[in-house]
Amino acid sequence: MQIEAAPIARALISVSDKTGLETLARALAASGVEIVSTGGTAAALAKSGVKVVDVAQLTEFPEMMDGRVKTLHPRVHGGLLAIRAEPAHQAAMIANDIRPIDLLVVNLYPFEAALQRGADFDDMIENIDIGGPAMIRAAAKNHRDVTVIVDVADYDALIAEMAANRGGTSINFRRAMAQKAYARTAAYDAAISNWFARQTGETQPAWRAFGGRLVSALRYGENPHQRAAFYAGPEARAGVASARQIQGKELSYNNINDTDAAYECVAEFVDAAAVAIIKHANPCGVAIGATLSEAYERAFACDPVSAFGGVVAVNRKLDAEAARKIVEIFTEVIIAPDADEEAIEIVAAKKNLRLLLAGALPDPRASGLTVRSVSGGLLVQDRDNGALDASMPKVVTKRAPTEAELRDLRFAWIVCKHVKSNAIVYVKDGATVGIGAGQMSRVDSSRVAVRKAEDAAKGGIPLTKGSVVASDAFFPFADGLIAAIEAGATAVIQPGGAQRDAEVIAAADAAGVAMVFTGMRHFRH
């Protein structure tokens, strides 16, 4: 049976975000809609000259308990939930003096905003909306008769819909808005429940929900036949989700994934200018330097072939000198905390190159969660914020690393954390000189890294000679270490903990190589 447009004669508006409120209310009033409102919303409407009925007049109860109780009343929920074509519902409305509410416009207390600004516990609690979600769910359930709007971005669509339907809305519009309403309350409750889990120290709650707000619909996912979209979560973390895109083409799914990997990697370095070049979510060069330009040149030298078409992340304000070097080859994305005007102009000459300014660097030591879908479920874990402390690493060989080697070992260990397993990273003087990623064998990762270093040397001496090497997990056999020694590594950092540690240590001692154990693994699958 075709459902006719549902007329809107009466609306209840209760919003924390007053954006577009007056325009919407005036359009509704012009269509002859009676407006009922609450607290601050009613005051704002009255101040703008829009005729409004306070919800207290409707319920015959005053707003109380600091606004906690105002809409939780049968005259509100009965007006939203009553099925107009059901005689029993109509009889109940008449018997209890309940009038229908045809339109609900609600946006919730700003819990996510409070979360992002780091509000204290009591402030967070007061930003949990109760009446709003209850009304939203009621209106969405009864969308056959009631229109629900939860997003200020939909005000214009509502006005246009009413104009096209003689002051009402179509069933397709109401269903779309109902879906959005339930998604909004789900994301809202997810933010609250995850915040509560952190407050109580609950790391494995019996029920877990995650939600986000659409940032952009993407052309496709990893491949053209896959649909995709980008959502921002409630976490206050600087990065690709919060960055301003200054210029360039629309970001793709793979661009976003690679840019996130690049920025998280470069954020590990705060004491010097640093650059990370990422390709397919793996670093192909990471370096520090006196300037961003120097750091970029050293990172690029690690693997110039893979750097083509990559993503570049920097940990300082992008300057003109660095920008000129970066745009010399085809680059997909540059992400930085900020950029000076000359650098922006230089990048602008490459119309398709995306420039993102994140405003800040993410804190690599901050806690947080990572989520990955599997068939029928989700894998949830803490973000890998592990780092070497003052007591780490532990020297296990006869020879201890020199101070210079130790600096490079720490650098290599940080980069290794951002390379897909099995990961092998060679470093010399604060720059990667060979990276082996994602191989099924740790020996193969070491060989891949060496081959890349040899290619970069163009027939000269590979920079792995005299370098240090990091392994994201222990060497199960001595062969992986021997491959690194043959490549020219003079010092090694690895977690340790293998059954054959003694054999691996003996091989290092036999070669005069220094080796340290971290006691911490950095698998990244």
Coordinates of C-alpha atoms in Angstrom, one line a residue, residues 100-335:
P100 CA 0.3 14.4 17.9
I101 CA 3.9 15.7 17.3
D102 CA 4.6 15.3 13.6
L103 CA 8.2 16.6 13.4
L104 CA 11.1 16.2 15.9
V105 CA 14.2 18.2 15.5
V106 CA 16.9 17.3 18.1
N107 CA 20.6 17.4 18.3
L108 CA 22.2 15.9 21.4
Y109 CA 24.2 17.3 24.2
P110 CA 27.8 17.7 22.9
F111 CA 29.3 14.7 24.7
E112 CA 31.9 14.1 21.9
A113 CA 33.0 17.7 22.0
A114 CA 33.4 17.4 25.8
L115 CA 35.5 14.3 25.2
Q116 CA 37.7 16.0 22.7
R117 CA 38.4 19.0 25.0
G118 CA 39.3 16.6 27.9
A119 CA 36.4 17.6 30.2
D120 CA 36.5 16.3 33.8
F121 CA 34.3 13.4 34.9
D122 CA 31.4 15.4 36.3
D123 CA 31.3 17.6 33.1
M124 CA 31.3 14.5 31.0
I125 CA 28.3 13.0 32.9
E126 CA 26.3 16.2 32.5
N127 CA 26.9 16.1 28.8
I128 CA 25.2 12.7 28.5
D129 CA 21.8 13.4 26.9
I130 CA 18.8 11.3 28.1
G131 CA 15.6 13.0 26.8
G132 CA 17.1 13.6 23.4
P133 CA 17.9 10.0 22.5
A134 CA 14.6 8.8 24.0
M135 CA 12.7 11.2 21.8
I136 CA 14.8 10.4 18.7
R137 CA 14.3 6.7 19.0
A138 CA 10.6 7.1 19.6
A139 CA 10.2 9.4 16.5
A140 CA 12.3 7.1 14.3
K141 CA 10.3 4.0 15.4
N142 CA 7.1 5.8 14.4
H143 CA 8.6 7.2 11.1
R144 CA 5.4 6.0 9.3
D145 CA 3.8 9.1 10.8
V146 CA 6.7 11.2 12.2
T147 CA 9.7 13.0 10.7
V148 CA 12.9 13.1 12.8
I149 CA 15.9 15.4 12.1
V150 CA 19.1 14.9 14.0
D151 CA 21.6 16.8 11.8
V152 CA 21.6 20.6 11.1
A153 CA 22.9 19.6 7.6
D154 CA 19.4 18.2 6.9
Y155 CA 17.4 21.4 7.6
D156 CA 17.5 22.6 4.0
A157 CA 16.5 19.1 2.8
L158 CA 13.5 19.2 5.2
I159 CA 12.4 22.6 4.0
A160 CA 12.6 21.5 0.4
E161 CA 10.8 18.2 1.1
M162 CA 7.9 20.1 2.8
A163 CA 7.7 22.4 -0.2
A164 CA 7.5 19.5 -2.6
N165 CA 4.9 17.7 -0.5
R166 CA 2.4 20.4 0.5
G167 CA 3.8 20.9 4.0
G168 CA 4.5 17.2 4.6
T169 CA 7.3 14.6 4.0
S170 CA 7.4 11.5 1.9
I171 CA 7.9 8.0 3.4
N172 CA 11.3 7.6 1.6
F173 CA 12.5 10.8 3.3
R174 CA 11.2 9.8 6.7
R175 CA 12.8 6.4 6.4
A176 CA 16.2 7.9 5.4
M177 CA 16.0 10.3 8.4
A178 CA 15.0 7.4 10.7
Q179 CA 18.0 5.5 9.7
K180 CA 20.2 8.5 10.3
A181 CA 18.6 9.0 13.7
Y182 CA 19.4 5.5 14.9
A183 CA 22.9 5.7 13.5
R184 CA 23.4 9.0 15.4
T185 CA 22.2 7.6 18.8
A186 CA 24.3 4.4 18.2
A187 CA 27.4 6.5 17.6
Y188 CA 26.6 8.7 20.6
D189 CA 26.1 5.7 22.9
A190 CA 29.3 4.1 21.6
A191 CA 31.3 7.2 22.6
I192 CA 29.8 7.2 26.0
S193 CA 30.2 3.4 26.7
N194 CA 33.8 3.5 25.5
W195 CA 34.6 6.5 27.7
F196 CA 33.0 4.7 30.6
A197 CA 35.1 1.6 29.9
R198 CA 38.2 3.7 30.2
Q199 CA 37.1 5.3 33.4
T200 CA 36.4 2.0 35.0
G201 CA 39.6 0.3 33.6
E202 CA 37.5 -2.2 31.7
T203 CA 39.6 -3.4 28.9
Q204 CA 37.3 -6.2 27.7
P205 CA 33.7 -5.1 28.2
A206 CA 31.0 -7.7 27.4
W207 CA 29.5 -5.4 24.8
R208 CA 31.5 -3.1 22.6
A209 CA 30.3 -0.5 20.1
F210 CA 32.1 1.9 17.8
G211 CA 30.7 4.8 15.9
G212 CA 31.7 7.7 13.7
R213 CA 30.6 10.7 11.7
L214 CA 30.9 10.7 7.9
V215 CA 33.8 12.8 6.7
S216 CA 33.5 11.9 3.1
A217 CA 32.0 9.3 0.7
L218 CA 35.0 7.9 -1.3
R219 CA 35.0 7.0 -4.9
Y220 CA 35.9 3.4 -4.0
G221 CA 37.8 1.4 -1.5
E222 CA 41.1 -0.4 -2.0
N223 CA 39.9 -1.4 -5.4
P224 CA 37.3 0.1 -7.8
H225 CA 34.7 -2.6 -7.2
Q226 CA 34.6 -1.9 -3.5
R227 CA 32.4 0.9 -2.0
A228 CA 34.0 3.0 0.8
A229 CA 33.5 6.0 3.1
F230 CA 35.7 7.8 5.6
Y231 CA 34.3 8.3 9.2
A232 CA 35.8 10.4 12.0
G233 CA 35.5 8.9 15.5
P234 CA 35.1 10.8 18.8
E235 CA 38.8 10.5 19.7
A236 CA 40.7 13.8 19.9
R237 CA 43.8 12.8 17.9
A238 CA 45.6 15.0 15.4
G239 CA 45.9 13.3 12.0
V240 CA 44.2 12.7 8.7
A241 CA 40.7 12.7 10.1
S242 CA 41.1 16.2 11.6
A243 CA 43.4 17.7 9.0
R244 CA 42.4 20.5 6.6
Q245 CA 42.9 19.7 3.0
I246 CA 44.4 22.8 1.5
Q247 CA 44.5 21.6 -2.1
G248 CA 44.6 18.7 -4.4
K249 CA 42.3 15.9 -5.6
E250 CA 39.9 14.1 -3.4
L251 CA 41.6 11.7 -1.0
S252 CA 41.2 8.0 -1.9
Y253 CA 40.8 5.1 0.5
N254 CA 44.4 4.1 0.0
N255 CA 45.6 7.8 0.3
I256 CA 43.9 8.0 3.7
N257 CA 45.4 4.7 4.9
D258 CA 48.9 5.6 3.8
T259 CA 48.7 9.2 5.1
D260 CA 47.6 7.9 8.6
A261 CA 50.6 5.5 8.6
A262 CA 53.0 8.3 7.6
Y263 CA 51.8 10.8 10.1
E264 CA 51.8 8.3 13.0
C265 CA 55.4 7.3 12.1
V266 CA 56.8 10.8 11.8
A267 CA 55.1 11.9 15.1
E268 CA 57.5 9.6 17.0
F269 CA 60.3 12.1 16.5
V270 CA 60.1 15.4 18.3
D271 CA 63.8 16.4 18.9
A272 CA 64.7 17.0 15.3
A273 CA 63.1 17.7 11.9
A274 CA 61.8 14.4 10.6
V275 CA 60.4 13.1 7.4
A276 CA 58.6 9.8 6.6
I277 CA 57.9 8.6 3.1
I278 CA 55.2 5.9 3.0
K279 CA 54.2 3.5 0.2
H280 CA 51.3 1.0 0.6
A281 CA 51.3 1.7 4.4
N282 CA 55.0 0.9 4.8
P283 CA 57.9 3.3 5.3
C284 CA 60.2 3.4 2.3
G285 CA 62.4 6.0 4.0
V286 CA 62.5 7.8 7.3
A287 CA 65.1 10.2 8.5
I288 CA 65.9 13.1 10.8
G289 CA 68.0 16.2 9.9
A290 CA 68.9 19.7 10.8
T291 CA 66.1 20.8 8.4
L292 CA 63.1 19.2 6.8
S293 CA 64.9 19.5 3.5
E294 CA 67.9 17.6 4.8
A295 CA 65.6 15.0 6.4
Y296 CA 63.7 14.5 3.2
E297 CA 66.8 14.0 1.1
R298 CA 68.1 11.4 3.5
A299 CA 64.7 9.6 3.7
F300 CA 64.4 9.7 -0.1
A301 CA 67.9 8.2 -0.6
C302 CA 66.8 5.0 1.2
D303 CA 64.5 3.8 -1.6
P304 CA 64.1 6.4 -4.4
V305 CA 62.1 4.0 -6.6
S306 CA 59.4 3.2 -4.0
A307 CA 59.2 6.9 -3.0
F308 CA 57.6 7.7 -6.4
G309 CA 53.9 8.1 -5.9
G310 CA 54.3 7.9 -2.1
V311 CA 52.9 9.9 0.8
V312 CA 55.3 12.3 2.7
A313 CA 54.8 13.3 6.3
V314 CA 56.8 15.9 8.1
N315 CA 56.9 16.8 11.8
R316 CA 57.5 20.5 11.5
K317 CA 55.9 23.4 9.6
L318 CA 56.5 22.7 5.9
D319 CA 58.8 25.3 4.5
A320 CA 59.6 26.4 1.0
E321 CA 63.0 24.6 0.8
A322 CA 61.4 21.2 1.7
A323 CA 58.4 21.8 -0.5
R324 CA 60.6 22.3 -3.5
K325 CA 62.4 19.1 -3.0
I326 CA 59.2 17.1 -2.3
V327 CA 57.5 18.2 -5.5
E328 CA 60.4 17.3 -7.7
I329 CA 58.9 13.8 -8.1
F330 CA 55.3 12.6 -8.3
T331 CA 53.9 12.6 -4.7
E332 CA 50.3 11.7 -3.7
V333 CA 50.0 13.5 -0.4
I334 CA 51.9 15.8 1.9
I335 CA 50.8 16.0 5.5

